[in-house]
Amino acid sequence: MKFSSTDSYVAADDLKVAVNAAVALQRPLLVKGEPGTGKTELARQVAQSLGMELIEWHIKSTTRAQQGLYEYDAVSRLRDSQLGDERVHDIANYIKRGKLWEAFAAPERVVLLIDEIDKADIEFPNDLLQELDRMEFHVYETGETIRATHRPVVIITSNNEKELPDAFLRRCFFHYIRFPDMETMKQIVEVHHPGIKHDLLHAALTRFYEIREMDGLKKRPSTSEVLDWLKLLLAEDLSPEDLRREGKTALPRLHGALLKNEQDVQLFERLAFMARRGM
């Protein structure tokens, strides 16, 4: 089985090669790129394309690697022992499976998403090295070793908030999702807004890429944001002429979908003010 674009996801050729190479090598695929470029969605589409179940592990700043394996609930066991519950005699009743255990124990091969690994502590990736390498781990409370029935397809995403350890990087196949050019973006938009008028799409994307290339912009709008913006343009029934009349320095129509902080809004307001003074 080979990964390819789906009805709802346009994958560039180099991304398809990266996914299929990681699957063939049986190594985790580490995907980086700007927020909003479809890294998390990639895992869902890989699962759909390959006909596999998806198990998602979304990482937070407080997430520990051990939680991906299992957690032992000693407090519940102590409470049950005080209440005379018969469950206390089997410690397995107090072992909660983590996402890696679920992926290892699945009866068929699955896709395991470890999302935004760079949010966690710097030691988090190193703490998973052996488990991802050997596809097994030991449960100390029960004395059993959990081995993967089928080696899962592991996709790990990062927004580059932290540098990942070299030892971890060596074990991954790496791919950086480049921001789509205009032609690729048109294909993406067609998937989400089929039948959109060509003139409106061209005018909107021309305006969008002008905004992205603006000097001094703190946060450049992403793919997900342009899709939201186009949805609003269609809902408001704006024409290509409405967008062209604004000029490069004017605050864009429905800018709240594209500009996500006050500094960028103020930048456009200053540029518009200067353009008016220069008229």
PDB file of C-alpha atoms in Angstrom:
ATOM      1  CA  MET A   1       0.000   0.000   0.000  1.00  0.00           C
ATOM      2  CA  LYS A   2       1.208   3.486  -0.889  1.00  0.00           C
ATOM      3  CA  PHE A   3       0.103   6.826   0.501  1.00  0.00           C
ATOM      4  CA  SER A   4      -1.308   9.320  -1.978  1.00  0.00           C
ATOM      5  CA  SER A   5      -3.593  12.348  -1.946  1.00  0.00           C
ATOM      6  CA  THR A   6      -7.163  11.757  -0.800  1.00  0.00           C
ATOM      7  CA  ASP A   7     -10.466  13.416  -1.681  1.00  0.00           C
ATOM      8  CA  SER A   8      -9.943  15.916   1.148  1.00  0.00           C
ATOM      9  CA  TYR A   9      -6.142  16.309   1.268  1.00  0.00           C
ATOM     10  CA  VAL A  10      -3.714  17.453  -1.429  1.00  0.00           C
ATOM     11  CA  ALA A  11      -0.255  16.014  -0.746  1.00  0.00           C
ATOM     12  CA  ALA A  12       2.795  17.332  -2.599  1.00  0.00           C
ATOM     13  CA  ASP A  13       4.993  14.769  -4.333  1.00  0.00           C
ATOM     14  CA  ASP A  14       7.848  15.140  -1.829  1.00  0.00           C
ATOM     15  CA  LEU A  15       5.435  14.567   1.065  1.00  0.00           C
ATOM     16  CA  LYS A  16       4.134  11.360  -0.527  1.00  0.00           C
ATOM     17  CA  VAL A  17       7.717  10.146  -0.953  1.00  0.00           C
ATOM     18  CA  ALA A  18       8.515  10.942   2.699  1.00  0.00           C
ATOM     19  CA  VAL A  19       5.476   9.085   4.052  1.00  0.00           C
ATOM     20  CA  ASN A  20       6.093   6.012   1.907  1.00  0.00           C
ATOM     21  CA  ALA A  21       9.807   6.005   2.760  1.00  0.00           C
ATOM     22  CA  ALA A  22       9.063   6.105   6.494  1.00  0.00           C
ATOM     23  CA  VAL A  23       6.564   3.259   6.115  1.00  0.00           C
ATOM     24  CA  ALA A  24       9.070   1.184   4.134  1.00  0.00           C
ATOM     25  CA  LEU A  25      11.896   1.859   6.610  1.00  0.00           C
ATOM     26  CA  GLN A  26       9.545   1.252   9.581  1.00  0.00           C
ATOM     27  CA  ARG A  27      10.813   4.442  11.200  1.00  0.00           C
ATOM     28  CA  PRO A  28       8.814   7.291  12.741  1.00  0.00           C
ATOM     29  CA  LEU A  29       8.089  10.129  10.322  1.00  0.00           C
ATOM     30  CA  LEU A  30       8.963  13.467  11.934  1.00  0.00           C
ATOM     31  CA  VAL A  31       6.994  16.252  10.228  1.00  0.00           C
ATOM     32  CA  LYS A  32       7.779  19.929  10.742  1.00  0.00           C
ATOM     33  CA  GLY A  33       6.291  23.034   9.177  1.00  0.00           C
ATOM     34  CA  GLU A  34       4.459  26.244   9.949  1.00  0.00           C
ATOM     35  CA  PRO A  35       1.362  25.901  12.169  1.00  0.00           C
ATOM     36  CA  GLY A  36      -1.673  25.400   9.945  1.00  0.00           C
ATOM     37  CA  THR A  37       0.096  23.588   7.102  1.00  0.00           C
ATOM     38  CA  GLY A  38      -1.724  20.290   7.707  1.00  0.00           C
ATOM     39  CA  LYS A  39       0.756  18.302   9.819  1.00  0.00           C
ATOM     40  CA  THR A  40      -1.856  16.836  12.162  1.00  0.00           C
ATOM     41  CA  GLU A  41      -4.313  16.304   9.327  1.00  0.00           C
ATOM     42  CA  LEU A  42      -1.600  14.379   7.467  1.00  0.00           C
ATOM     43  CA  ALA A  43      -1.776  11.533  10.002  1.00  0.00           C
ATOM     44  CA  ARG A  44      -5.552  11.289   9.584  1.00  0.00           C
ATOM     45  CA  GLN A  45      -5.216  11.194   5.819  1.00  0.00           C
ATOM     46  CA  VAL A  46      -2.414   8.607   5.925  1.00  0.00           C
ATOM     47  CA  ALA A  47      -4.660   6.392   8.034  1.00  0.00           C
ATOM     48  CA  GLN A  48      -7.534   6.871   5.583  1.00  0.00           C
ATOM     49  CA  SER A  49      -5.330   6.304   2.522  1.00  0.00           C
ATOM     50  CA  LEU A  50      -3.760   3.129   3.938  1.00  0.00           C
ATOM     51  CA  GLY A  51      -7.016   1.842   5.412  1.00  0.00           C
ATOM     52  CA  MET A  52      -5.715   1.831   8.996  1.00  0.00           C
ATOM     53  CA  GLU A  53      -7.129   2.902  12.350  1.00  0.00           C
ATOM     54  CA  LEU A  54      -5.730   6.157  13.749  1.00  0.00           C
ATOM     55  CA  ILE A  55      -4.627   6.502  17.379  1.00  0.00           C
ATOM     56  CA  GLU A  56      -3.945  10.111  18.395  1.00  0.00           C
ATOM     57  CA  TRP A  57      -1.716  11.220  21.268  1.00  0.00           C
ATOM     58  CA  HIS A  58      -1.834  15.011  21.628  1.00  0.00           C
ATOM     59  CA  ILE A  59       1.106  16.288  23.661  1.00  0.00           C
ATOM     60  CA  LYS A  60       0.857  19.093  26.241  1.00  0.00           C
ATOM     61  CA  SER A  61       3.522  20.863  28.289  1.00  0.00           C
ATOM     62  CA  THR A  62       2.686  18.593  31.246  1.00  0.00           C
ATOM     63  CA  THR A  63       2.666  15.307  29.297  1.00  0.00           C
ATOM     64  CA  ARG A  64       5.161  12.662  30.428  1.00  0.00           C
ATOM     65  CA  ALA A  65       6.475   9.854  28.241  1.00  0.00           C
ATOM     66  CA  GLN A  66       5.298   7.282  30.792  1.00  0.00           C
ATOM     67  CA  GLN A  67       1.688   8.317  30.114  1.00  0.00           C
ATOM     68  CA  GLY A  68       2.055   7.018  26.568  1.00  0.00           C
ATOM     69  CA  LEU A  69       2.929   3.571  27.937  1.00  0.00           C
ATOM     70  CA  TYR A  70       0.688   3.155  30.972  1.00  0.00           C
ATOM     71  CA  GLU A  71      -0.225   4.678  34.324  1.00  0.00           C
ATOM     72  CA  TYR A  72      -0.597   2.850  37.625  1.00  0.00           C
ATOM     73  CA  ASP A  73      -3.431   4.198  39.803  1.00  0.00           C
ATOM     74  CA  ALA A  74      -2.091   3.486  43.294  1.00  0.00           C
ATOM     75  CA  VAL A  75      -4.563   5.889  44.927  1.00  0.00           C
ATOM     76  CA  SER A  76      -7.607   3.972  43.631  1.00  0.00           C
ATOM     77  CA  ARG A  77      -6.073   0.684  44.728  1.00  0.00           C
ATOM     78  CA  LEU A  78      -5.475   2.025  48.246  1.00  0.00           C
ATOM     79  CA  ARG A  79      -9.040   3.308  48.444  1.00  0.00           C
ATOM     80  CA  ASP A  80     -10.458  -0.021  47.254  1.00  0.00           C
ATOM     81  CA  SER A  81      -8.349  -1.928  49.773  1.00  0.00           C
ATOM     82  CA  GLN A  82      -9.778   0.216  52.565  1.00  0.00           C
ATOM     83  CA  LEU A  83     -13.272  -0.575  51.287  1.00  0.00           C
ATOM     84  CA  GLY A  84     -12.561  -4.301  51.051  1.00  0.00           C
ATOM     85  CA  ASP A  85     -13.006  -4.433  47.273  1.00  0.00           C
ATOM     86  CA  GLU A  86     -11.896  -7.772  45.776  1.00  0.00           C
ATOM     87  CA  ARG A  87     -10.402  -5.974  42.758  1.00  0.00           C
ATOM     88  CA  VAL A  88      -7.317  -5.040  44.803  1.00  0.00           C
ATOM     89  CA  HIS A  89      -5.973  -8.593  44.501  1.00  0.00           C
ATOM     90  CA  ASP A  90      -5.305  -8.103  40.786  1.00  0.00           C
ATOM     91  CA  ILE A  91      -2.990  -5.158  40.204  1.00  0.00           C
ATOM     92  CA  ALA A  92      -3.870  -5.193  36.498  1.00  0.00           C
ATOM     93  CA  ASN A  93      -7.204  -3.603  37.433  1.00  0.00           C
ATOM     94  CA  TYR A  94      -5.296  -0.405  38.238  1.00  0.00           C
ATOM     95  CA  ILE A  95      -3.155  -0.230  35.130  1.00  0.00           C
ATOM     96  CA  LYS A  96      -4.422   2.289  32.561  1.00  0.00           C
ATOM     97  CA  ARG A  97      -3.148   1.732  29.030  1.00  0.00           C
ATOM     98  CA  GLY A  98      -1.517   4.621  27.211  1.00  0.00           C
ATOM     99  CA  LYS A  99      -1.639   5.422  23.507  1.00  0.00           C
ATOM    100  CA  LEU A 100       1.544   3.475  22.692  1.00  0.00           C
ATOM    101  CA  TRP A 101       0.154   0.397  24.466  1.00  0.00           C
ATOM    102  CA  GLU A 102      -3.074   0.757  22.463  1.00  0.00           C
ATOM    103  CA  ALA A 103      -1.072   0.945  19.216  1.00  0.00           C
ATOM    104  CA  PHE A 104       1.136  -2.022  20.165  1.00  0.00           C
ATOM    105  CA  ALA A 105      -1.835  -4.175  21.190  1.00  0.00           C
ATOM    106  CA  ALA A 106      -4.023  -3.372  18.170  1.00  0.00           C
ATOM    107  CA  PRO A 107      -5.013  -6.535  16.258  1.00  0.00           C
ATOM    108  CA  GLU A 108      -4.079  -4.854  12.948  1.00  0.00           C
ATOM    109  CA  ARG A 109      -1.466  -2.291  11.963  1.00  0.00           C
ATOM    110  CA  VAL A 110      -2.455   1.250  12.941  1.00  0.00           C
ATOM    111  CA  VAL A 111      -1.238   4.816  12.456  1.00  0.00           C
ATOM    112  CA  LEU A 112      -0.010   6.396  15.705  1.00  0.00           C
ATOM    113  CA  LEU A 113       0.059  10.215  15.778  1.00  0.00           C
ATOM    114  CA  ILE A 114       2.288  11.869  18.401  1.00  0.00           C
ATOM    115  CA  ASP A 115       1.167  15.445  17.915  1.00  0.00           C
ATOM    116  CA  GLU A 116       3.293  18.523  18.756  1.00  0.00           C
ATOM    117  CA  ILE A 117       6.091  16.657  20.516  1.00  0.00           C
ATOM    118  CA  ASP A 118       7.995  19.919  20.980  1.00  0.00           C
ATOM    119  CA  LYS A 119       5.427  21.108  23.548  1.00  0.00           C
ATOM    120  CA  ALA A 120       6.695  18.629  26.131  1.00  0.00           C
ATOM    121  CA  ASP A 121       9.796  18.723  28.300  1.00  0.00           C
ATOM    122  CA  ILE A 122      13.115  18.429  26.443  1.00  0.00           C
ATOM    123  CA  GLU A 123      13.651  14.930  27.902  1.00  0.00           C
ATOM    124  CA  PHE A 124      10.331  13.653  26.560  1.00  0.00           C
ATOM    125  CA  PRO A 125      11.655  12.475  23.148  1.00  0.00           C
ATOM    126  CA  ASN A 126      14.645  10.728  24.726  1.00  0.00           C
ATOM    127  CA  ASP A 127      12.347   8.923  27.161  1.00  0.00           C
ATOM    128  CA  LEU A 128      10.601   7.274  24.195  1.00  0.00           C
ATOM    129  CA  LEU A 129      13.723   6.238  22.271  1.00  0.00           C
ATOM    130  CA  GLN A 130      13.836   2.606  23.344  1.00  0.00           C
ATOM    131  CA  GLU A 131      10.085   2.025  23.071  1.00  0.00           C
ATOM    132  CA  LEU A 132       9.881   3.458  19.539  1.00  0.00           C
ATOM    133  CA  ASP A 133      13.061   1.635  18.508  1.00  0.00           C
ATOM    134  CA  ARG A 134      12.316  -1.821  19.899  1.00  0.00           C
ATOM    135  CA  MET A 135       8.523  -1.522  19.795  1.00  0.00           C
ATOM    136  CA  GLU A 136       8.243  -2.979  23.284  1.00  0.00           C
ATOM    137  CA  PHE A 137       8.255  -1.919  26.931  1.00  0.00           C
ATOM    138  CA  HIS A 138       8.101  -3.509  30.382  1.00  0.00           C
ATOM    139  CA  VAL A 139       5.240  -3.120  32.873  1.00  0.00           C
ATOM    140  CA  TYR A 140       7.023  -3.274  36.217  1.00  0.00           C
ATOM    141  CA  GLU A 141       3.884  -3.649  38.339  1.00  0.00           C
ATOM    142  CA  THR A 142       2.726  -6.826  36.552  1.00  0.00           C
ATOM    143  CA  GLY A 143       6.072  -8.071  35.272  1.00  0.00           C
ATOM    144  CA  GLU A 144       4.851  -8.388  31.684  1.00  0.00           C
ATOM    145  CA  THR A 145       6.522  -7.158  28.509  1.00  0.00           C
ATOM    146  CA  ILE A 146       4.286  -5.509  25.942  1.00  0.00           C
ATOM    147  CA  ARG A 147       5.460  -6.046  22.352  1.00  0.00           C
ATOM    148  CA  ALA A 148       3.882  -4.591  19.229  1.00  0.00           C
ATOM    149  CA  THR A 149       1.709  -7.155  17.474  1.00  0.00           C
ATOM    150  CA  HIS A 150       2.136  -5.105  14.301  1.00  0.00           C
ATOM    151  CA  ARG A 151       4.644  -2.263  14.053  1.00  0.00           C
ATOM    152  CA  PRO A 152       2.515   0.910  13.836  1.00  0.00           C
ATOM    153  CA  VAL A 153       3.096   3.702  11.336  1.00  0.00           C
ATOM    154  CA  VAL A 154       4.310   6.476  13.655  1.00  0.00           C
ATOM    155  CA  ILE A 155       3.863  10.127  12.621  1.00  0.00           C
ATOM    156  CA  ILE A 156       5.336  12.782  14.905  1.00  0.00           C
ATOM    157  CA  THR A 157       4.623  16.480  14.412  1.00  0.00           C
ATOM    158  CA  SER A 158       6.606  19.482  15.643  1.00  0.00           C
ATOM    159  CA  ASN A 159       6.140  23.245  15.365  1.00  0.00           C
ATOM    160  CA  ASN A 160       9.843  23.855  16.074  1.00  0.00           C
ATOM    161  CA  GLU A 161       9.168  25.399  19.488  1.00  0.00           C
ATOM    162  CA  LYS A 162      12.100  23.398  20.888  1.00  0.00           C
ATOM    163  CA  GLU A 163      15.115  21.676  19.370  1.00  0.00           C
ATOM    164  CA  LEU A 164      14.759  17.899  19.467  1.00  0.00           C
ATOM    165  CA  PRO A 165      17.670  15.719  20.706  1.00  0.00           C
ATOM    166  CA  ASP A 166      20.077  14.341  18.095  1.00  0.00           C
ATOM    167  CA  ALA A 167      19.615  10.772  19.339  1.00  0.00           C
ATOM    168  CA  PHE A 168      15.885  11.097  18.683  1.00  0.00           C
ATOM    169  CA  LEU A 169      16.357  12.699  15.262  1.00  0.00           C
ATOM    170  CA  ARG A 170      18.649   9.870  14.146  1.00  0.00           C
ATOM    171  CA  ARG A 171      15.808   7.407  14.582  1.00  0.00           C
ATOM    172  CA  CYS A 172      13.301   9.368  12.484  1.00  0.00           C
ATOM    173  CA  PHE A 173      12.700  10.013   8.808  1.00  0.00           C
ATOM    174  CA  PHE A 174      12.396  13.790   8.544  1.00  0.00           C
ATOM    175  CA  HIS A 175      10.207  15.942   6.312  1.00  0.00           C
ATOM    176  CA  TYR A 176       9.547  19.678   6.328  1.00  0.00           C
ATOM    177  CA  ILE A 177       6.204  20.679   4.796  1.00  0.00           C
ATOM    178  CA  ARG A 178       6.952  23.722   2.686  1.00  0.00           C
ATOM    179  CA  PHE A 179       4.255  26.342   2.406  1.00  0.00           C
ATOM    180  CA  PRO A 180       2.219  25.662  -0.771  1.00  0.00           C
ATOM    181  CA  ASP A 181       2.800  27.792  -3.844  1.00  0.00           C
ATOM    182  CA  MET A 182      -0.214  29.417  -5.485  1.00  0.00           C
ATOM    183  CA  GLU A 183      -0.960  26.565  -7.898  1.00  0.00           C
ATOM    184  CA  THR A 184      -0.896  23.970  -5.118  1.00  0.00           C
ATOM    185  CA  MET A 185      -2.982  26.252  -2.924  1.00  0.00           C
ATOM    186  CA  LYS A 186      -5.599  26.472  -5.683  1.00  0.00           C
ATOM    187  CA  GLN A 187      -5.847  22.668  -5.650  1.00  0.00           C
ATOM    188  CA  ILE A 188      -6.249  22.706  -1.862  1.00  0.00           C
ATOM    189  CA  VAL A 189      -8.961  25.349  -2.057  1.00  0.00           C
ATOM    190  CA  GLU A 190     -10.820  23.385  -4.744  1.00  0.00           C
ATOM    191  CA  VAL A 191     -10.972  20.416  -2.363  1.00  0.00           C
ATOM    192  CA  HIS A 192     -12.556  22.512   0.393  1.00  0.00           C
ATOM    193  CA  HIS A 193     -14.562  24.964  -1.748  1.00  0.00           C
ATOM    194  CA  PRO A 194     -15.425  23.090  -4.942  1.00  0.00           C
ATOM    195  CA  GLY A 195     -16.730  25.236  -7.764  1.00  0.00           C
ATOM    196  CA  ILE A 196     -15.342  28.516  -6.438  1.00  0.00           C
ATOM    197  CA  LYS A 197     -15.172  31.088  -9.228  1.00  0.00           C
ATOM    198  CA  HIS A 198     -11.725  31.337 -10.805  1.00  0.00           C
ATOM    199  CA  ASP A 199     -11.582  35.159 -10.764  1.00  0.00           C
ATOM    200  CA  LEU A 200     -12.466  35.347  -7.066  1.00  0.00           C
ATOM    201  CA  LEU A 201      -9.993  32.600  -6.178  1.00  0.00           C
ATOM    202  CA  HIS A 202      -7.169  34.265  -8.128  1.00  0.00           C
ATOM    203  CA  ALA A 203      -7.864  37.706  -6.609  1.00  0.00           C
ATOM    204  CA  ALA A 204      -8.129  36.271  -3.074  1.00  0.00           C
ATOM    205  CA  LEU A 205      -4.946  34.215  -3.320  1.00  0.00           C
ATOM    206  CA  THR A 206      -3.037  37.108  -4.896  1.00  0.00           C
ATOM    207  CA  ARG A 207      -4.089  39.249  -1.908  1.00  0.00           C
ATOM    208  CA  PHE A 208      -3.273  36.430   0.525  1.00  0.00           C
ATOM    209  CA  TYR A 209       0.285  35.964  -0.765  1.00  0.00           C
ATOM    210  CA  GLU A 210       0.831  39.745  -0.725  1.00  0.00           C
ATOM    211  CA  ILE A 211      -0.090  39.707   2.958  1.00  0.00           C
ATOM    212  CA  ARG A 212       2.203  36.735   3.686  1.00  0.00           C
ATOM    213  CA  GLU A 213       5.148  38.499   2.045  1.00  0.00           C
ATOM    214  CA  MET A 214       4.603  41.743   3.946  1.00  0.00           C
ATOM    215  CA  ASP A 215       7.787  42.854   5.757  1.00  0.00           C
ATOM    216  CA  GLY A 216       7.434  43.087   9.531  1.00  0.00           C
ATOM    217  CA  LEU A 217       4.511  40.669   9.827  1.00  0.00           C
ATOM    218  CA  LYS A 218       4.722  38.815  13.158  1.00  0.00           C
ATOM    219  CA  LYS A 219       2.531  35.840  12.239  1.00  0.00           C
ATOM    220  CA  ARG A 220       2.050  34.950   8.618  1.00  0.00           C
ATOM    221  CA  PRO A 221      -1.403  33.523   7.823  1.00  0.00           C
ATOM    222  CA  SER A 222      -1.453  29.787   7.122  1.00  0.00           C
ATOM    223  CA  THR A 223      -3.364  27.387   4.890  1.00  0.00           C
ATOM    224  CA  SER A 224      -6.127  26.828   7.426  1.00  0.00           C
ATOM    225  CA  GLU A 225      -6.576  30.585   7.788  1.00  0.00           C
ATOM    226  CA  VAL A 226      -6.889  31.260   4.062  1.00  0.00           C
ATOM    227  CA  LEU A 227      -9.540  28.525   3.864  1.00  0.00           C
ATOM    228  CA  ASP A 228     -11.500  30.234   6.647  1.00  0.00           C
ATOM    229  CA  TRP A 229     -11.077  33.603   4.926  1.00  0.00           C
ATOM    230  CA  LEU A 230     -12.361  32.265   1.610  1.00  0.00           C
ATOM    231  CA  LYS A 231     -15.369  30.764   3.375  1.00  0.00           C
ATOM    232  CA  LEU A 232     -16.201  34.215   4.738  1.00  0.00           C
ATOM    233  CA  LEU A 233     -15.652  35.886   1.344  1.00  0.00           C
ATOM    234  CA  LEU A 234     -18.117  33.437  -0.195  1.00  0.00           C
ATOM    235  CA  ALA A 235     -20.622  33.965   2.622  1.00  0.00           C
ATOM    236  CA  GLU A 236     -20.425  37.756   2.162  1.00  0.00           C
ATOM    237  CA  ASP A 237     -20.661  37.355  -1.633  1.00  0.00           C
ATOM    238  CA  LEU A 238     -17.673  39.632  -2.222  1.00  0.00           C
ATOM    239  CA  SER A 239     -16.400  40.089  -5.766  1.00  0.00           C
ATOM    240  CA  PRO A 240     -12.820  40.061  -7.115  1.00  0.00           C
ATOM    241  CA  GLU A 241     -13.135  43.829  -7.612  1.00  0.00           C
ATOM    242  CA  ASP A 242     -13.858  44.259  -3.871  1.00  0.00           C
ATOM    243  CA  LEU A 243     -10.502  42.675  -3.107  1.00  0.00           C
ATOM    244  CA  ARG A 244      -8.517  44.411  -5.854  1.00  0.00           C
ATOM    245  CA  ARG A 245      -9.701  47.885  -4.807  1.00  0.00           C
ATOM    246  CA  GLU A 246      -8.046  47.552  -1.390  1.00  0.00           C
ATOM    247  CA  GLY A 247      -4.441  47.851  -2.531  1.00  0.00           C
ATOM    248  CA  LYS A 248      -1.463  46.066  -1.016  1.00  0.00           C
ATOM    249  CA  THR A 249      -1.192  48.157   2.148  1.00  0.00           C
ATOM    250  CA  ALA A 250      -4.889  48.362   3.121  1.00  0.00           C
ATOM    251  CA  LEU A 251      -6.269  46.269   5.966  1.00  0.00           C
ATOM    252  CA  PRO A 252      -7.796  43.262   4.188  1.00  0.00           C
ATOM    253  CA  ARG A 253     -11.536  42.586   4.224  1.00  0.00           C
ATOM    254  CA  LEU A 254     -12.585  40.313   7.128  1.00  0.00           C
ATOM    255  CA  HIS A 255      -9.000  40.524   8.359  1.00  0.00           C
ATOM    256  CA  GLY A 256      -9.773  38.697  11.611  1.00  0.00           C
ATOM    257  CA  ALA A 257      -9.545  35.400   9.729  1.00  0.00           C
ATOM    258  CA  LEU A 258      -6.000  36.194   8.543  1.00  0.00           C
ATOM    259  CA  LEU A 259      -4.336  38.468  11.099  1.00  0.00           C
ATOM    260  CA  LYS A 260      -4.203  36.985  14.587  1.00  0.00           C
ATOM    261  CA  ASN A 261      -2.499  39.639  16.720  1.00  0.00           C
ATOM    262  CA  GLU A 262      -2.794  43.368  17.263  1.00  0.00           C
ATOM    263  CA  GLN A 263       0.749  44.128  16.067  1.00  0.00           C
ATOM    264  CA  ASP A 264      -0.026  42.882  12.557  1.00  0.00           C
ATOM    265  CA  VAL A 265      -3.340  44.761  12.453  1.00  0.00           C
ATOM    266  CA  GLN A 266      -1.539  47.944  13.563  1.00  0.00           C
ATOM    267  CA  LEU A 267       1.121  47.382  10.890  1.00  0.00           C
ATOM    268  CA  PHE A 268      -1.509  47.480   8.147  1.00  0.00           C
ATOM    269  CA  GLU A 269      -3.232  50.465   9.751  1.00  0.00           C
ATOM    270  CA  ARG A 270       0.063  52.409   9.788  1.00  0.00           C
ATOM    271  CA  LEU A 271       0.791  51.468   6.162  1.00  0.00           C
ATOM    272  CA  ALA A 272      -2.701  52.538   5.093  1.00  0.00           C
ATOM    273  CA  PHE A 273      -2.304  55.840   6.953  1.00  0.00           C
ATOM    274  CA  MET A 274       1.066  56.500   5.296  1.00  0.00           C
ATOM    275  CA  ALA A 275      -0.370  55.626   1.873  1.00  0.00           C
ATOM    276  CA  ARG A 276      -3.206  58.141   2.392  1.00  0.00           C
ATOM    277  CA  ARG A 277      -0.763  60.867   3.442  1.00  0.00           C
ATOM    278  CA  GLY A 278       1.353  60.222   0.356  1.00  0.00           C
ATOM    279  CA  MET A 279      -1.602  60.614  -2.013  1.00  0.00           C
TER     280      MET A 279
END
